[in-house]
Short mmCIF file of C-alpha atoms in Angstrom, two decimals:
data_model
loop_
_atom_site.label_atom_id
_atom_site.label_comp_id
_atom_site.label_asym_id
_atom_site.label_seq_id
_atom_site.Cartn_x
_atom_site.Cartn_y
_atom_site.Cartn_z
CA UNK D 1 0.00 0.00 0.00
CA UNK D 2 0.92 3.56 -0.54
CA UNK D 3 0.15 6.84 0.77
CA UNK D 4 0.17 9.20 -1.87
CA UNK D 5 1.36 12.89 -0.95
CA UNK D 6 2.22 15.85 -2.85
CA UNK D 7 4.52 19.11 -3.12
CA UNK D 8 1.81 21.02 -3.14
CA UNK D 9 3.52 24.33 -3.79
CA UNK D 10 3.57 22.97 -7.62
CA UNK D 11 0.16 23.79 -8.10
CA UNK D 12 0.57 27.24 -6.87
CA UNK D 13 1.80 29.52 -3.74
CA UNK D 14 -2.03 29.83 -2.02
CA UNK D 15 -2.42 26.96 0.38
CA UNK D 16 -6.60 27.03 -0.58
CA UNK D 17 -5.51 25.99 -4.00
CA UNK D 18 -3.23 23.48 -2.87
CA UNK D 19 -5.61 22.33 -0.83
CA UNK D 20 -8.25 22.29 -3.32
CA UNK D 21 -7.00 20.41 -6.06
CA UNK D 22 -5.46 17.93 -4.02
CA UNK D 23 -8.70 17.40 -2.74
CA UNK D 24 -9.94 16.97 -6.36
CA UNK D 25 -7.59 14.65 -6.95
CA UNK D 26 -8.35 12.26 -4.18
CA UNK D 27 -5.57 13.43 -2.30
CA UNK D 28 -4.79 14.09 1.23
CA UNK D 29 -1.77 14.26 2.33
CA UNK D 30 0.07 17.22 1.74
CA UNK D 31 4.75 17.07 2.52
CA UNK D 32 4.82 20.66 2.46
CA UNK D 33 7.68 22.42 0.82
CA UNK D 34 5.95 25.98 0.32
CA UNK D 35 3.44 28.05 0.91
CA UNK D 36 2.69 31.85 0.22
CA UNK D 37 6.51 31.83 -1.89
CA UNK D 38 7.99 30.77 1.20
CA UNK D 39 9.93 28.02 1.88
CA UNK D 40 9.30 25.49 4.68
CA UNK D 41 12.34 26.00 6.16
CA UNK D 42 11.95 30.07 6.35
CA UNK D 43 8.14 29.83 8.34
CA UNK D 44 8.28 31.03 11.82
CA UNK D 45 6.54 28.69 14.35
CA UNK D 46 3.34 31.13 14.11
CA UNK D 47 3.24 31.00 10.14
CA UNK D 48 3.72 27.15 10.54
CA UNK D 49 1.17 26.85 13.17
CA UNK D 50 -1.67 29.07 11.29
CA UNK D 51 -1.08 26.65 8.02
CA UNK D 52 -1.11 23.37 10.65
CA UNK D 53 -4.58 24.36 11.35
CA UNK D 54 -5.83 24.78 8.25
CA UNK D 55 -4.63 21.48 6.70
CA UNK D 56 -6.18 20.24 9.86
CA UNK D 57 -9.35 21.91 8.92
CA UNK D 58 -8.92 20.55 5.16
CA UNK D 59 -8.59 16.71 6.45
CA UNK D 60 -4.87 16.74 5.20
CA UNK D 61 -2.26 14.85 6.93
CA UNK D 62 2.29 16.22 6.24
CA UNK D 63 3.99 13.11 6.21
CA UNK D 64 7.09 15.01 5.60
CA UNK D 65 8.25 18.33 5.14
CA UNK D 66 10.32 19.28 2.13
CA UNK D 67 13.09 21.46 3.27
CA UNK D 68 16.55 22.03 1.22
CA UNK D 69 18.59 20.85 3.99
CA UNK D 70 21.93 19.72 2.22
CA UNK D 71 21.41 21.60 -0.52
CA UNK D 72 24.22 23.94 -0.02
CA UNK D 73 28.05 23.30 -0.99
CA UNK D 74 30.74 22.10 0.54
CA UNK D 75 32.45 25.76 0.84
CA UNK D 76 29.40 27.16 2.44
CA UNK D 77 29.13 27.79 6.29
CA UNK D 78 27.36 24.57 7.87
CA UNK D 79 27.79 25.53 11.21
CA UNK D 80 24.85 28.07 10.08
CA UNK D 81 23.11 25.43 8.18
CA UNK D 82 22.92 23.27 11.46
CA UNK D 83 21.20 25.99 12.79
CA UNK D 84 18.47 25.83 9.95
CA UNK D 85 18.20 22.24 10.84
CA UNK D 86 17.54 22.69 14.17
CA UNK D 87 14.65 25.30 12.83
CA UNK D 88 13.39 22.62 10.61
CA UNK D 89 13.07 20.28 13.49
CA UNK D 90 10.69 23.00 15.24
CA UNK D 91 8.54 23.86 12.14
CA UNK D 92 8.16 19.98 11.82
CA UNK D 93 7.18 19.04 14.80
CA UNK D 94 4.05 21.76 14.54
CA UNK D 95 3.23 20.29 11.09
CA UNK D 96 3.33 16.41 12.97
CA UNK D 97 5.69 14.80 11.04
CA UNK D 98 9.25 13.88 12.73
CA UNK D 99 10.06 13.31 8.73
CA UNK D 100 12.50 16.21 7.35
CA UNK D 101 13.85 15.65 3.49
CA UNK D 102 17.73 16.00 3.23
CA UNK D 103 20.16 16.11 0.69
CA UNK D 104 24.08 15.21 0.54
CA UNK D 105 25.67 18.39 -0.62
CA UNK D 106 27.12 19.90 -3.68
CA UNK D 107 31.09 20.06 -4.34
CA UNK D 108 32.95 23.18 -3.43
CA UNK D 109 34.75 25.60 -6.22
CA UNK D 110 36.88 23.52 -8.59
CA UNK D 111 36.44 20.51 -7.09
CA UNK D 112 34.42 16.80 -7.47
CA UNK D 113 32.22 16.16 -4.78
CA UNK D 114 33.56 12.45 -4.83
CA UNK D 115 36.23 13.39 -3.37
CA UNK D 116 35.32 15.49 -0.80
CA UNK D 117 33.91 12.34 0.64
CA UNK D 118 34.99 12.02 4.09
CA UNK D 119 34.03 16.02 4.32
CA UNK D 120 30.03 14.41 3.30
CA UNK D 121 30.06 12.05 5.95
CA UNK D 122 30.87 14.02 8.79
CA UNK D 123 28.70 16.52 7.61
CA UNK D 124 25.82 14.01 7.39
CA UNK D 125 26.73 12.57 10.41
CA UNK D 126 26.31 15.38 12.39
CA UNK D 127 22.82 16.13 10.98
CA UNK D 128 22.33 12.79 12.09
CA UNK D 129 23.50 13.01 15.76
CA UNK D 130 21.46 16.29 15.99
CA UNK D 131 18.14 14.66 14.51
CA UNK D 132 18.96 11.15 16.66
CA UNK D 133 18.77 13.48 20.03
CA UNK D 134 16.04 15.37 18.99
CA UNK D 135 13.91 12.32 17.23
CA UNK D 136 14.00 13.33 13.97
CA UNK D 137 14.63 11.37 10.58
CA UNK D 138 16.50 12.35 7.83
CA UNK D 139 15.00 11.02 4.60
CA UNK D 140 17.97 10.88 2.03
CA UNK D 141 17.02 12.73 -1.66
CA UNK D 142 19.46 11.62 -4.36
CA UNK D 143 19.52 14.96 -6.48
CA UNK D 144 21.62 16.02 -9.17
CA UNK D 145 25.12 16.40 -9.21
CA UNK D 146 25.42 15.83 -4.68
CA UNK D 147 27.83 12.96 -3.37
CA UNK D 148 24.48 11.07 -3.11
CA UNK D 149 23.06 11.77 -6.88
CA UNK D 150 23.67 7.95 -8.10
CA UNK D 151 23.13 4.52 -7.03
CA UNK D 152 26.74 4.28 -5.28
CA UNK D 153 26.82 7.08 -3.42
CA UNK D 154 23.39 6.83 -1.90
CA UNK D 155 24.59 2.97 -1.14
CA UNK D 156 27.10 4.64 0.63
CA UNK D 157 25.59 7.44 2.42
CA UNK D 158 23.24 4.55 3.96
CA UNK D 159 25.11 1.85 4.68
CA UNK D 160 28.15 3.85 5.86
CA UNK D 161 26.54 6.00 8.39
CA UNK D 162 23.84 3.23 9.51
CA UNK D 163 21.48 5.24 11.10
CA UNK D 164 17.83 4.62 11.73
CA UNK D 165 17.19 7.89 11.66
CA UNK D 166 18.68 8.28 7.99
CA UNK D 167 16.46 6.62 5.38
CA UNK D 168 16.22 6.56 1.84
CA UNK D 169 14.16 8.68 -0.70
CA UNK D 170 14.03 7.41 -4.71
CA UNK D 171 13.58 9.89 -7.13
CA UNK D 172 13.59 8.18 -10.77
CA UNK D 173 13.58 11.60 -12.37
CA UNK D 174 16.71 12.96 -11.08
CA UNK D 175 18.64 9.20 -11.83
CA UNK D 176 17.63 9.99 -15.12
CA UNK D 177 18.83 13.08 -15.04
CA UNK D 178 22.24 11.47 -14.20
CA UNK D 179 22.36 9.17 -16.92
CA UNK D 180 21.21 6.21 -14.48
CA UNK D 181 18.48 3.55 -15.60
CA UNK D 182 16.55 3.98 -12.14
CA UNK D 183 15.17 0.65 -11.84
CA UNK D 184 18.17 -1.42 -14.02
CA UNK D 185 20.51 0.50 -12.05
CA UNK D 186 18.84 1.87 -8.73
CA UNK D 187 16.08 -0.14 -7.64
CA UNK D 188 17.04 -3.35 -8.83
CA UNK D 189 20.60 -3.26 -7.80
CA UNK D 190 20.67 -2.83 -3.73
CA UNK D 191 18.30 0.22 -3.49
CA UNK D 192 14.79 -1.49 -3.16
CA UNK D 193 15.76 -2.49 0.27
CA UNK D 194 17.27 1.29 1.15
CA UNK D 195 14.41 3.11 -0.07
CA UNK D 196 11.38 4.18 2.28
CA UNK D 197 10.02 7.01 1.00
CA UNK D 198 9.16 7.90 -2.96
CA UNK D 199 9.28 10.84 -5.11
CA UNK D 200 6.99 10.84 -8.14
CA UNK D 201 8.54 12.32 -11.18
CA UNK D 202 9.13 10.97 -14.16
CA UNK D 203 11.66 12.55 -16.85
CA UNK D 204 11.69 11.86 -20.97
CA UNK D 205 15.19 12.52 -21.27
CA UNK D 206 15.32 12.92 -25.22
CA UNK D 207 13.19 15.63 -24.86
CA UNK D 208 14.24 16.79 -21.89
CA UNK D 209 11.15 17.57 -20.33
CA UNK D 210 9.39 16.02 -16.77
CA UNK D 211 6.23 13.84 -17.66
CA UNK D 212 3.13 12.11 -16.02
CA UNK D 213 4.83 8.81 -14.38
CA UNK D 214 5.41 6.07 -16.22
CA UNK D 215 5.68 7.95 -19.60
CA UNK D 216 8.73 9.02 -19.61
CA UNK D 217 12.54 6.91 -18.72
CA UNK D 218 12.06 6.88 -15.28
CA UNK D 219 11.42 2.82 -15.85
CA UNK D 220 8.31 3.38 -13.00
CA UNK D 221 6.05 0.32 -14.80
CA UNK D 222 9.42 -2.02 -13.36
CA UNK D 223 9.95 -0.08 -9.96
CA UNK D 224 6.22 -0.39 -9.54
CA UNK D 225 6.14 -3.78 -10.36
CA UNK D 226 8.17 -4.80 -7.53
CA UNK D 227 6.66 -3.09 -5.56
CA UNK D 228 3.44 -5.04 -5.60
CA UNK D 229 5.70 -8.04 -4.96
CA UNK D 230 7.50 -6.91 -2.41
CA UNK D 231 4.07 -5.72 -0.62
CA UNK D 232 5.88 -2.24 -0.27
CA UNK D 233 4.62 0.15 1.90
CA UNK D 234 5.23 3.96 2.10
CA UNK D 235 4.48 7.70 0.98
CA UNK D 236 5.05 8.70 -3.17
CA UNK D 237 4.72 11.87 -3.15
CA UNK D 238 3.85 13.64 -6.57
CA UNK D 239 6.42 16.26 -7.49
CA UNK D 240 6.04 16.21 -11.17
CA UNK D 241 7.61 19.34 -12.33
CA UNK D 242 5.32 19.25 -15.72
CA UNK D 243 5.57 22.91 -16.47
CA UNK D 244 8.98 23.98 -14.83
CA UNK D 245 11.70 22.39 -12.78
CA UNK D 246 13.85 24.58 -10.73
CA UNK D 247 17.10 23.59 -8.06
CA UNK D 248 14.56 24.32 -4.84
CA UNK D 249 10.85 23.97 -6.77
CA UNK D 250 9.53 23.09 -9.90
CA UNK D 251 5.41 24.16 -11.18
CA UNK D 252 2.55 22.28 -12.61
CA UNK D 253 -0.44 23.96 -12.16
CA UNK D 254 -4.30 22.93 -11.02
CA UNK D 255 -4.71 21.34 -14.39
CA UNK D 256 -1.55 19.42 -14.93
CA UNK D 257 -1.42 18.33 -11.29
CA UNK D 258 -4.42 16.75 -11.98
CA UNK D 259 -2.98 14.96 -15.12
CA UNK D 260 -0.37 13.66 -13.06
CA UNK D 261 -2.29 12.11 -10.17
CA UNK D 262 -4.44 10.62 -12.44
CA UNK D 263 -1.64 9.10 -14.26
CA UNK D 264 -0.18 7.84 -10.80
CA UNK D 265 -3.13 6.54 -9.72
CA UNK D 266 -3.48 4.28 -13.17
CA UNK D 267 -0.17 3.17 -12.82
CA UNK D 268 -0.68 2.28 -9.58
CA UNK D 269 -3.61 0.00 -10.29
CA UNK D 270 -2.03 -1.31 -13.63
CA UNK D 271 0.55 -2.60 -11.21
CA UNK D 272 -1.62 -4.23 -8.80
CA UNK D 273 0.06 -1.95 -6.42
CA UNK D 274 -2.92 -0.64 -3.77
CA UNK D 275 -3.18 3.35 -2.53
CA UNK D 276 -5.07 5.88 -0.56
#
């Protein structure tokens, strides 16, 4: 079974809208990213606690927020950056979740983040001491171009820090965007059993242009699949960047978002794979 969420802030910046066509959609649950042009990780507790009760009000569950933790580079001050975790931690417990998206850093100036390895894992580490003592989990984003963008380096991210408060999110899009076949490659090859949380977008890289799932190289009809058989259980959240993809957002719109639930939904059921 999964839960299907969304980035909401793709359909637009007013949380009614979000709300609302979600709510068309047959959605409800909500891993908010943005709201009003803000980012999650800029709300103050009030700001976070006035949205809280209206998703409340809407029936909508946050399974996870979507902050850009990580998504800095390896020059940058992360001393500061721990302090915007530690914010994140606060605007996430008021939403409910204990879930806080991550990512594994770009390289600094002139340099290849694979070799700035040891650099990553002390940096992760310490996010991961901070959200161990506070009980938090990190959930993992492989993203273009960070020390965690491809199949290895999220292998070793995971199995080299061992936390269980450090889990796995798949993103087929952004393997594609590194060249990777994500089920051939990712899935298939280790990652099945590393992955606990789901991004849905899909990527046609010929054209190079996001897509409804399952129509584009993101190999989702496989990754699905196996799913089924595995009885997997988790949150895919919808993130499908059909009209513009950014570094920290992407947009869709009312009618497109509605395209690409739809389009989950039938994969979903093509698969034998069940959702709410």
């Amino acid at each position: 079974m999964i839960t299907i969420s969304a980035f909401a802030d793709e359909i637009g910046p007013d949380l009614a809208l979000q709300m609302q066509t979600c709510a068309a959609s047959g959605v409800r649950h909500i891993d908010v990213r943005g709201i009003d042009g803000v980012n999650v990780s800029k709300f103050t507790p009030e700001q976070a606690k006035g949205y809280r009760r209206r998703l409340d009000d809407g029936g909508f569950a946050v399974p996870c927020i979507g902050s850009p933790i990580g998504k800095i580079t390896m020059d940058d001050d992360f001393e500061m950056h721990l302090d915007l975790l530690r914010h994140c931690f606060e605007i996430a417990d008021i939403f409910g979740t204990r879930l806080i998206r991550v990512f594994s850093f770009y390289s600094g100036a002139g340099k290849n983040i694979a070799d700035q390895r040891t650099g990553v894992m002390d940096r992760m580490a310490a996010m991961v001491r901070l959200a161990e003592a506070d009980g938090f989990i990190l959930m993992h984003e492989n993203e273009k171009a960070i020390y965690g963008a491809r199949p290895a380096g999220v292998r070793d991210l995971l199995t080299s820090i061992r936390a269980k408060n450090l889990l796995g999110v798949f993103d087929p899009a952004n393997y594609v965007e590194e060249g990777v076949r994500p089920y051939d490659e990712g899935w298939a090859a280790g990652l099945a059993e590393m992955t606990q949380y789901f991004h849905v977008k899909d990527k046609d890289e010929a054209k190079g242009v996001c897509v409804p799932a399952g129509t584009g190289d993101g190999q989702f009809a496989e990754i699905f699949a196996d799913m089924a058989r595995r009885g997997w259980s988790g949150v895919a959240t919808l993130e499908p960047h059909l009209a513009a993809a950014g570094q920290f957002t992407g947009h869709t719109g009312p009618q497109m978002f509605a395209t690409a639930a739809k389009a989950l939904q039938d994969l979903c059921t093509r698969c034998g794979l069940e959702y709410c």
